[in-house]
Tab-separated table of C-alpha atoms in Angstrom:
chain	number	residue	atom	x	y	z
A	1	UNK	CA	-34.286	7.219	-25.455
A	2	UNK	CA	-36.637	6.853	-28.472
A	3	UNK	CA	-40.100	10.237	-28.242
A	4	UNK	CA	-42.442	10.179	-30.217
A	5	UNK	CA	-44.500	13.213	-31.078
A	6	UNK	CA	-48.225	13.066	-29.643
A	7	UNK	CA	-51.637	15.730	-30.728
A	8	UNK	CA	-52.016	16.794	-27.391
A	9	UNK	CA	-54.257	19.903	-28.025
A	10	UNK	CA	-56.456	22.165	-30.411
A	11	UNK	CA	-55.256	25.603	-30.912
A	12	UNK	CA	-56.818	28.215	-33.196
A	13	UNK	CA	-59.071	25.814	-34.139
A	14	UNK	CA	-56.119	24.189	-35.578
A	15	UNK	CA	-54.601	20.001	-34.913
A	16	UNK	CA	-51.125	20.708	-33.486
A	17	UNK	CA	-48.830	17.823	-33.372
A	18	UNK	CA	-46.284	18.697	-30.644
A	19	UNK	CA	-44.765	17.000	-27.477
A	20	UNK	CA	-47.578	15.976	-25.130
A	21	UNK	CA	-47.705	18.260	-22.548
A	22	UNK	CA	-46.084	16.580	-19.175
A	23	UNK	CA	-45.134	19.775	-17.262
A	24	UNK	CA	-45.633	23.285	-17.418
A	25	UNK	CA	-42.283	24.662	-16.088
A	26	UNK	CA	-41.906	28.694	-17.133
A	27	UNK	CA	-42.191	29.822	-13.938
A	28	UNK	CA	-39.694	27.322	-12.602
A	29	UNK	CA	-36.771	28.352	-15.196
A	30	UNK	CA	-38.092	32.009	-15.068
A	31	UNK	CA	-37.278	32.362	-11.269
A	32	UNK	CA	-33.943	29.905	-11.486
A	33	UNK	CA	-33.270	32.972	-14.275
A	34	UNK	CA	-33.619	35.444	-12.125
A	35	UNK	CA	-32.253	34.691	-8.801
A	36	UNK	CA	-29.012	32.489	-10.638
A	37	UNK	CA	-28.166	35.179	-13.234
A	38	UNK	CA	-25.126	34.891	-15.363
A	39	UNK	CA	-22.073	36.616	-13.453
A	40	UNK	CA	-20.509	37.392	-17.128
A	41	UNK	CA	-24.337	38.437	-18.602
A	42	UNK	CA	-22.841	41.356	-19.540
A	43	UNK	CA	-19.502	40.018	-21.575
A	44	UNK	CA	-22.055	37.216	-22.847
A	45	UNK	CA	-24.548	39.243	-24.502
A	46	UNK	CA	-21.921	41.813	-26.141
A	47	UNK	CA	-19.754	38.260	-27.819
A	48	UNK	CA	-23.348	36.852	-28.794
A	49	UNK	CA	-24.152	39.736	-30.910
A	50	UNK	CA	-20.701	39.905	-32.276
A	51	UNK	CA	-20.621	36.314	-33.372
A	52	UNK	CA	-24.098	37.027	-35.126
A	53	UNK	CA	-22.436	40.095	-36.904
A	54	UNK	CA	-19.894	37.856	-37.916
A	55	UNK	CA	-21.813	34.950	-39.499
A	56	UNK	CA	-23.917	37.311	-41.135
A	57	UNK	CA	-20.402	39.344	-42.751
A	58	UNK	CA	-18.756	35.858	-43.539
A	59	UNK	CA	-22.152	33.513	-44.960
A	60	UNK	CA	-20.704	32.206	-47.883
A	61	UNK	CA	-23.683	31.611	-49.725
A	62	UNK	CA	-24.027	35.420	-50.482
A	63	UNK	CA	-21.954	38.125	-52.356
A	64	UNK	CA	-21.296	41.654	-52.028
A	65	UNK	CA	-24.707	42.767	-51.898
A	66	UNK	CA	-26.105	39.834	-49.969
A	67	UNK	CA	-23.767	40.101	-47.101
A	68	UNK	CA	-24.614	44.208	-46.606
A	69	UNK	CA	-28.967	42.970	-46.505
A	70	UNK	CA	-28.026	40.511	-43.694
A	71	UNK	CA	-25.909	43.004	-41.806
A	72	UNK	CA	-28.444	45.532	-41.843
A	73	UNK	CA	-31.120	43.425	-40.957
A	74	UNK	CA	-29.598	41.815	-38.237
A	75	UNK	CA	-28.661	45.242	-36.844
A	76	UNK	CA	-32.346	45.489	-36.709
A	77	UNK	CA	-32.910	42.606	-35.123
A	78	UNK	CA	-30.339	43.329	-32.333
A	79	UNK	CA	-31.107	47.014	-32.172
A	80	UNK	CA	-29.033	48.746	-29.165
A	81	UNK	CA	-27.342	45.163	-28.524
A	82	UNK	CA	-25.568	46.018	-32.126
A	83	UNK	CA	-25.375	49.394	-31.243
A	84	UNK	CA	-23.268	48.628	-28.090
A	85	UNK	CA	-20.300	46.753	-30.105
A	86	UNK	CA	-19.248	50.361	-31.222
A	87	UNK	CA	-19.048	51.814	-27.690
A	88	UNK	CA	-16.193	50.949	-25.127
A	89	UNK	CA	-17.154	48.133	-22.611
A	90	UNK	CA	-15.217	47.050	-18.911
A	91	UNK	CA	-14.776	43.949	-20.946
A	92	UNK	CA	-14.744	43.376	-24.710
A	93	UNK	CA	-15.742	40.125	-26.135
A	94	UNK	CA	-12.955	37.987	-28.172
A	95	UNK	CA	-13.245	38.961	-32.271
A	96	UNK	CA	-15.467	35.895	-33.227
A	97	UNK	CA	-14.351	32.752	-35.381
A	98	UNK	CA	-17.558	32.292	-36.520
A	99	UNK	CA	-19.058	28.665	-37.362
A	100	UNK	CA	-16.782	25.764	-36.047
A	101	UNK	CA	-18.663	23.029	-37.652
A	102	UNK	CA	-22.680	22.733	-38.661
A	103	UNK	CA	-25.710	22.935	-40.887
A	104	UNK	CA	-27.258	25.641	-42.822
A	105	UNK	CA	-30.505	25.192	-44.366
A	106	UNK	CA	-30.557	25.764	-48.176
A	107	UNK	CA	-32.748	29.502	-48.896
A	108	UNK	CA	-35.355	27.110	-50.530
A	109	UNK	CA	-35.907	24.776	-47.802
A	110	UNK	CA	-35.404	27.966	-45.403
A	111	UNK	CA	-38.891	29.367	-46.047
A	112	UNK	CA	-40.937	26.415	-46.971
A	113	UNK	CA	-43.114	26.313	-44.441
A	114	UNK	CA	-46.556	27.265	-44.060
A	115	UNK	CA	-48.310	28.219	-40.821
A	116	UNK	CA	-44.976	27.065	-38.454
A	117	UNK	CA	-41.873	25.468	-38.158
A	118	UNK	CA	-39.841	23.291	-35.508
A	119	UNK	CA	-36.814	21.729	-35.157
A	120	UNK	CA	-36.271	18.896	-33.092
A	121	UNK	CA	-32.492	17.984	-32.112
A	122	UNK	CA	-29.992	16.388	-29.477
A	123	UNK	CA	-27.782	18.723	-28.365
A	124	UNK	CA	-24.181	16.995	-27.287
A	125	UNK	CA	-23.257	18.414	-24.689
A	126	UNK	CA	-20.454	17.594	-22.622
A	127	UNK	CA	-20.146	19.277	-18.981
A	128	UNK	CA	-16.635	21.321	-19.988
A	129	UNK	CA	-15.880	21.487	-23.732
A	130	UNK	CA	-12.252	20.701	-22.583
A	131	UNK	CA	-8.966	21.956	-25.010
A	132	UNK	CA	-8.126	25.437	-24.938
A	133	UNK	CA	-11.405	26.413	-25.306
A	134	UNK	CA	-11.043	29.750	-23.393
A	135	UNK	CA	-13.673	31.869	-24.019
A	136	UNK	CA	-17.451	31.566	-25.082
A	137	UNK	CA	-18.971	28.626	-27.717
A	138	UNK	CA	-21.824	27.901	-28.369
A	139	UNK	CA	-24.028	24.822	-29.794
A	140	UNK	CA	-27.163	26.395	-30.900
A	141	UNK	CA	-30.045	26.127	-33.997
A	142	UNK	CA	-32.683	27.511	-35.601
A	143	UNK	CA	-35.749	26.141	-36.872
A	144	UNK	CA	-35.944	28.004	-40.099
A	145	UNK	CA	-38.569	30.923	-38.847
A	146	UNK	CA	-36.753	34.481	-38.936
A	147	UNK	CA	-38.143	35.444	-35.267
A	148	UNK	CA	-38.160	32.133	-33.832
A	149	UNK	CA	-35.573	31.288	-30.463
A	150	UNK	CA	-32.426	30.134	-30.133
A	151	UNK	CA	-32.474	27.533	-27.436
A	152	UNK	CA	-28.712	26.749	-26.420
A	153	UNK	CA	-26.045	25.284	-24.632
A	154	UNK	CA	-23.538	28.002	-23.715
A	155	UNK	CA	-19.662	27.321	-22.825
A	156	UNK	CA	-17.297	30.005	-21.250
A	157	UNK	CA	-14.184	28.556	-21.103
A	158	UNK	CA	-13.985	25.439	-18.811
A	159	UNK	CA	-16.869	26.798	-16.367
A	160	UNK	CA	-19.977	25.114	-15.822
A	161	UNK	CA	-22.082	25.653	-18.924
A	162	UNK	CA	-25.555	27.399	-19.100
A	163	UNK	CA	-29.072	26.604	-20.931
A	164	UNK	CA	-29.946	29.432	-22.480
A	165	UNK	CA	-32.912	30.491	-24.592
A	166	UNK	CA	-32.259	33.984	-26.921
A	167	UNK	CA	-35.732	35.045	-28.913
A	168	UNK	CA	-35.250	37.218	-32.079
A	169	UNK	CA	-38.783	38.535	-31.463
A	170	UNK	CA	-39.474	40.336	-28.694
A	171	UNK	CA	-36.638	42.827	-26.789
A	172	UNK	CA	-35.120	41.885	-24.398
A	173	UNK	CA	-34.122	39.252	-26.348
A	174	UNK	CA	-32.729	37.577	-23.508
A	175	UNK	CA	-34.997	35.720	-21.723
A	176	UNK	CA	-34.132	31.755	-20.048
A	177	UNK	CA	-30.598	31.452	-18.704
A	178	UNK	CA	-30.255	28.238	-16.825
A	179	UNK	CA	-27.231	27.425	-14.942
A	180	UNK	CA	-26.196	23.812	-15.130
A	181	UNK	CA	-26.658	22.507	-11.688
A	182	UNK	CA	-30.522	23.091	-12.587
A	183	UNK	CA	-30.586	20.966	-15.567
A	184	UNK	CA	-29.861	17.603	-14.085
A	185	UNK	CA	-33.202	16.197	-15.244
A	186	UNK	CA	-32.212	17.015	-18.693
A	187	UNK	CA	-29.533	15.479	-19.308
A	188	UNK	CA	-29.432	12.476	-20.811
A	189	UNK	CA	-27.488	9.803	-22.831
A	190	UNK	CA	-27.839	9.376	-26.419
A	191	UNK	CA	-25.469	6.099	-28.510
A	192	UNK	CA	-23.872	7.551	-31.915
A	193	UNK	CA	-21.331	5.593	-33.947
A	194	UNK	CA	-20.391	3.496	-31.084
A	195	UNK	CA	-20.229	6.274	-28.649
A	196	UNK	CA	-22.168	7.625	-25.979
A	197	UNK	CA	-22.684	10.846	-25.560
A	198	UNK	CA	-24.729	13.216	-22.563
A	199	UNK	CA	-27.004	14.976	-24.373
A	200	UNK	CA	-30.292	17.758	-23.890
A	201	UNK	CA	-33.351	17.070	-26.228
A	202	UNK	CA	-35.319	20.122	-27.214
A	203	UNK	CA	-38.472	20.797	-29.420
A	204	UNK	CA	-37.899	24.033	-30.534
A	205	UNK	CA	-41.682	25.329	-32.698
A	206	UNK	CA	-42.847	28.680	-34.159
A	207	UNK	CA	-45.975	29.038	-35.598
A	208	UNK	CA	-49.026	31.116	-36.223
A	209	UNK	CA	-51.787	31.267	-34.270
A	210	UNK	CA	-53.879	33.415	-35.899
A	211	UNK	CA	-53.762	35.879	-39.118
A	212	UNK	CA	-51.306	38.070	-37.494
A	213	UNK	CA	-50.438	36.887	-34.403
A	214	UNK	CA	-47.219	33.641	-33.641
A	215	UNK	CA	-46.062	32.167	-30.973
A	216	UNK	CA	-42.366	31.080	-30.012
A	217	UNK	CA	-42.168	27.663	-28.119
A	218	UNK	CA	-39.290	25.398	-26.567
A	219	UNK	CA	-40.028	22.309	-24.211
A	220	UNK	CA	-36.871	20.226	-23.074
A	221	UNK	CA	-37.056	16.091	-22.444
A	222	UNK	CA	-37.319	15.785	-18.867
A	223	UNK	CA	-35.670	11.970	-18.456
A	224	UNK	CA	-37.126	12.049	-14.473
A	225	UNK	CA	-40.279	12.112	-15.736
A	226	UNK	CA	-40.306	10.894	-18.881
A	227	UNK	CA	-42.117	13.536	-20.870
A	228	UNK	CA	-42.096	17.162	-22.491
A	229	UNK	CA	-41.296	20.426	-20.037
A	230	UNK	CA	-42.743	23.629	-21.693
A	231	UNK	CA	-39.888	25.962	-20.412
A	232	UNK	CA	-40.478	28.818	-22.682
A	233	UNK	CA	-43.398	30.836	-24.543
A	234	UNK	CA	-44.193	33.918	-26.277
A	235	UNK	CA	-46.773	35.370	-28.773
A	236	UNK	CA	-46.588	38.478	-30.319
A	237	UNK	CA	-47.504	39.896	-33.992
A	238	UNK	CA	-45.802	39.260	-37.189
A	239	UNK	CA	-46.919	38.496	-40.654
A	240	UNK	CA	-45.675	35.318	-42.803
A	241	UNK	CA	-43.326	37.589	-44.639
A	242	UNK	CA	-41.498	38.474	-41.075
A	243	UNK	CA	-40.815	34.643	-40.895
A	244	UNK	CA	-39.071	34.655	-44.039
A	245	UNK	CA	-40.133	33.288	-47.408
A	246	UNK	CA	-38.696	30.900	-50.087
A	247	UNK	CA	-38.046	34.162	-52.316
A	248	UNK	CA	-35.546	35.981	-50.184
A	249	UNK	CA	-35.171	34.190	-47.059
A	250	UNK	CA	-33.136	36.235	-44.146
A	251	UNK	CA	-30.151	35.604	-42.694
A	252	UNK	CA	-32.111	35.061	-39.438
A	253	UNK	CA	-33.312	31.401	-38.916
A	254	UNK	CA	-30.744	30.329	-41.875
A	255	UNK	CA	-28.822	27.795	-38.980
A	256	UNK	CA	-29.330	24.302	-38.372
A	257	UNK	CA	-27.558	22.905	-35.588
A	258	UNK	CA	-24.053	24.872	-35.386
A	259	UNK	CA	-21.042	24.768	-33.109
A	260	UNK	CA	-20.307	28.378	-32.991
A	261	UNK	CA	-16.745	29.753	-32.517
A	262	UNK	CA	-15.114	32.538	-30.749
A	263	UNK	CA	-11.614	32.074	-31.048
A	264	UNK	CA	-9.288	31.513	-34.213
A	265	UNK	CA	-8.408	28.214	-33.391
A	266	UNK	CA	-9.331	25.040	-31.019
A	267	UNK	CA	-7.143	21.889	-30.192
A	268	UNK	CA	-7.944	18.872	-27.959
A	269	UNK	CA	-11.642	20.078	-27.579
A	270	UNK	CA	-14.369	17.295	-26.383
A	271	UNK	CA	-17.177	16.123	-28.780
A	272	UNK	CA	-19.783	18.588	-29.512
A	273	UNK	CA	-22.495	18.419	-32.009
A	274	UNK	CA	-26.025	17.167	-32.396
A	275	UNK	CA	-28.145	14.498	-33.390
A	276	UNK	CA	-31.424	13.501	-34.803
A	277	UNK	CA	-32.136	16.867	-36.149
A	278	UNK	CA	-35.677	16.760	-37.493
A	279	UNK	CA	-37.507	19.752	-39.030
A	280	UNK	CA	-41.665	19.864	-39.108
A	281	UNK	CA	-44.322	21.840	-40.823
A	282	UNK	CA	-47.039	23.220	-39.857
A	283	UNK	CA	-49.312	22.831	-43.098
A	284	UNK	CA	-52.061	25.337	-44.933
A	285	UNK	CA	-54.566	22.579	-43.149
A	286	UNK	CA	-53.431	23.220	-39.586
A	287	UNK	CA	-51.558	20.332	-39.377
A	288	UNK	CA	-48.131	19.743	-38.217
A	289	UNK	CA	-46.244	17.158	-40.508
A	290	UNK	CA	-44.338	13.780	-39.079
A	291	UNK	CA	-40.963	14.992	-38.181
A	292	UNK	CA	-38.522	14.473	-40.790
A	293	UNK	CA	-34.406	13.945	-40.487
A	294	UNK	CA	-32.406	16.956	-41.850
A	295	UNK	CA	-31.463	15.814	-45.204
A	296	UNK	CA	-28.659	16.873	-47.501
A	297	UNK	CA	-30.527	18.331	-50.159
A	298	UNK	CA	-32.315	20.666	-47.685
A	299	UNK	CA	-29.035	22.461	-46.170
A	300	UNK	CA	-25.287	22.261	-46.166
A	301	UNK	CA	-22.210	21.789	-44.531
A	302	UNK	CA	-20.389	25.232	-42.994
A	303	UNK	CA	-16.878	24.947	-41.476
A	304	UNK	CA	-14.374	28.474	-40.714
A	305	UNK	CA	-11.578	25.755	-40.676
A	306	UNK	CA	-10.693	26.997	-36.789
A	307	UNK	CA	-9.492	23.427	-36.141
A	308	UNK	CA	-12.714	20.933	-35.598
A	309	UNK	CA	-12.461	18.180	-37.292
A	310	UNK	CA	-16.280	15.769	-37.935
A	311	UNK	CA	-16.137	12.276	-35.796
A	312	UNK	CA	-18.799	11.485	-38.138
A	313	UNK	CA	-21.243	12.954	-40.398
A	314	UNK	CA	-24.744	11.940	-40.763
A	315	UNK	CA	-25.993	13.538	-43.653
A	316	UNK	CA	-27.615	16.278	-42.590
A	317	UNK	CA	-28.816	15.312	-39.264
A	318	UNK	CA	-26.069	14.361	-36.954
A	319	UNK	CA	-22.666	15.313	-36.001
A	320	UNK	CA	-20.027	15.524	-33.783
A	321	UNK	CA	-16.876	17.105	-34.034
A	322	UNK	CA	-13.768	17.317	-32.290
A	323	UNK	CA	-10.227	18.938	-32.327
């Protein structure tokens, strides 16, 4: 189903073109968070912050020098979470494969953005990612800003995925994790290349507020009632540089859409990807841009060769892949 983008409010004194505001649902997903927590939260958190280490030891697009910056500051960012990968654990997670199949965004595109950033994407999302997918994956993003949210489908083998929102700026960094017998009214269908494929729509937006003070937002499609859900928030204080800049971008907020990978190699999975990826602005004016497709000259292809193979490419705003 086609969205379009509606000014719904003025913030900060400031014209913010964002989904219009249908539902206000925090509470909702906060207390479905709470009294439906993850049985394998533990296990879960200890493989996410592994998989980050990973990415950040394997990018490709730095050396030596570049690699050791992103560790460091993503040990940061994860603080005891990082800390704990050192320590024995009831249950360790699986050494990480890294990135199965997805986008990057180029370190120039990265931090060119103003006042705010947000990505816009279909996640594909099938109810068991099927093969001998036997452990965690993920299909997750960023929208560019260094302490912005992940907002993601998570897999654990062939068990009933979870919605699950992870926000680089505040600790605990944990905060939404939906199970998927709640997110019924999010799910919807999506046509690609002659396929069609159950998918979760999600606005994912960082941007400033004030000199000094952002906010983190996500609002999911709700296809019951036909309009934006505002299922997360958070504001807290950071400076432009935090967010990353065109100069030296961080590692943090450097993904696109991503399958991400936990085992060394995958056969006879389902389709998994994204579509529609768009990317906004939110200009020097107060203004947020049109959305505008992922293109190739803004990021790049990333594949650890663990055995996905594209169904198609859209160049770079859609994909699915299989193995």
């Amino acid at each position: 189903m086609s969205t379009e983008f509606k000014v719904f409010e003025r913030a900060s004194n400031a014209r913010r073109e964002t989904p219009a505001r249908t539902a206000d649902a925090r509470e909702r997903f906060a207390a479905i968070t709470r009294e439906q927590p993850d049985p394998d939260r533990a296990a879960a958190e200890r493989a996410f912050a592994a998989g980050k280490i990973h990415l950040a030891r394997t990018h490709p697009a730095h050396d030596l020098a570049g690699r050791e910056h992103a560790l460091s500051a993503m040990a940061h960012l994860l603080g005891p979470a990082a800390a704990a990968l050192g320590k024995p654990a009831g249950e360790q997670p699986p050494v990480p494969g890294g990135v199965g199949y997805g986008f990057f965004y180029n370190p120039a595109f990265q931090g060119a953005f103003d006042n705010g950033t947000a990505l816009t994407w279909d996640i594909i999302c099938p109810n068991t990612p099927g093969g001998n997918v036997n452990t965690w994956l993920y299909v997750t993003a960023m929208n560019r800003a260094a302490l912005g949210v992940e907002a993601f489908v998570s897999y654990y083998a062939q068990n009933d995925p979870r919605f699950k929102i992870f926000d680089w700026a505040r600790d605990p960094h944990w905060q939404t994790d939906i199970p998927w017998s709640q997110m019924a009214d999010y799910l919807g269908t999506t046509n690609a290349h002659g396929q069609a494929y159950q998918t979760i729509r999600v606005w994912n937006g960082t941007y400033r507020l004030a000199p000094g003070r952002w906010r983190n937002e996500v609002w999911l499609w709700n296809h019951d009632t036909d309009g934006y859900d505002l299922i997360y928030m958070y504001e807290y204080d950071a400076t432009r540089a935090d967010q990353g800049d065109t100069d030296a971008p961080p590692f943090t907020g450097s993904w696109g859409p991503i399958v991400e990978t936990f085992q060394a190699h995958y056969d006879h999975t389902h389709d998994l990807g994204c579509l529609g990826a768009k990317l906004q602005n939110l200009n020097s004016d107060g203004d947020w841009t049109i959305p505008t497709l992922l293109g190739a000259s803004d990021s790049y292809v990333r594949t650890d060769n663990v055995g996905f193979q594209p169904r198609f490419l859209d160049p770079n705003y859609a994909f699915a892949v299989h193995s």
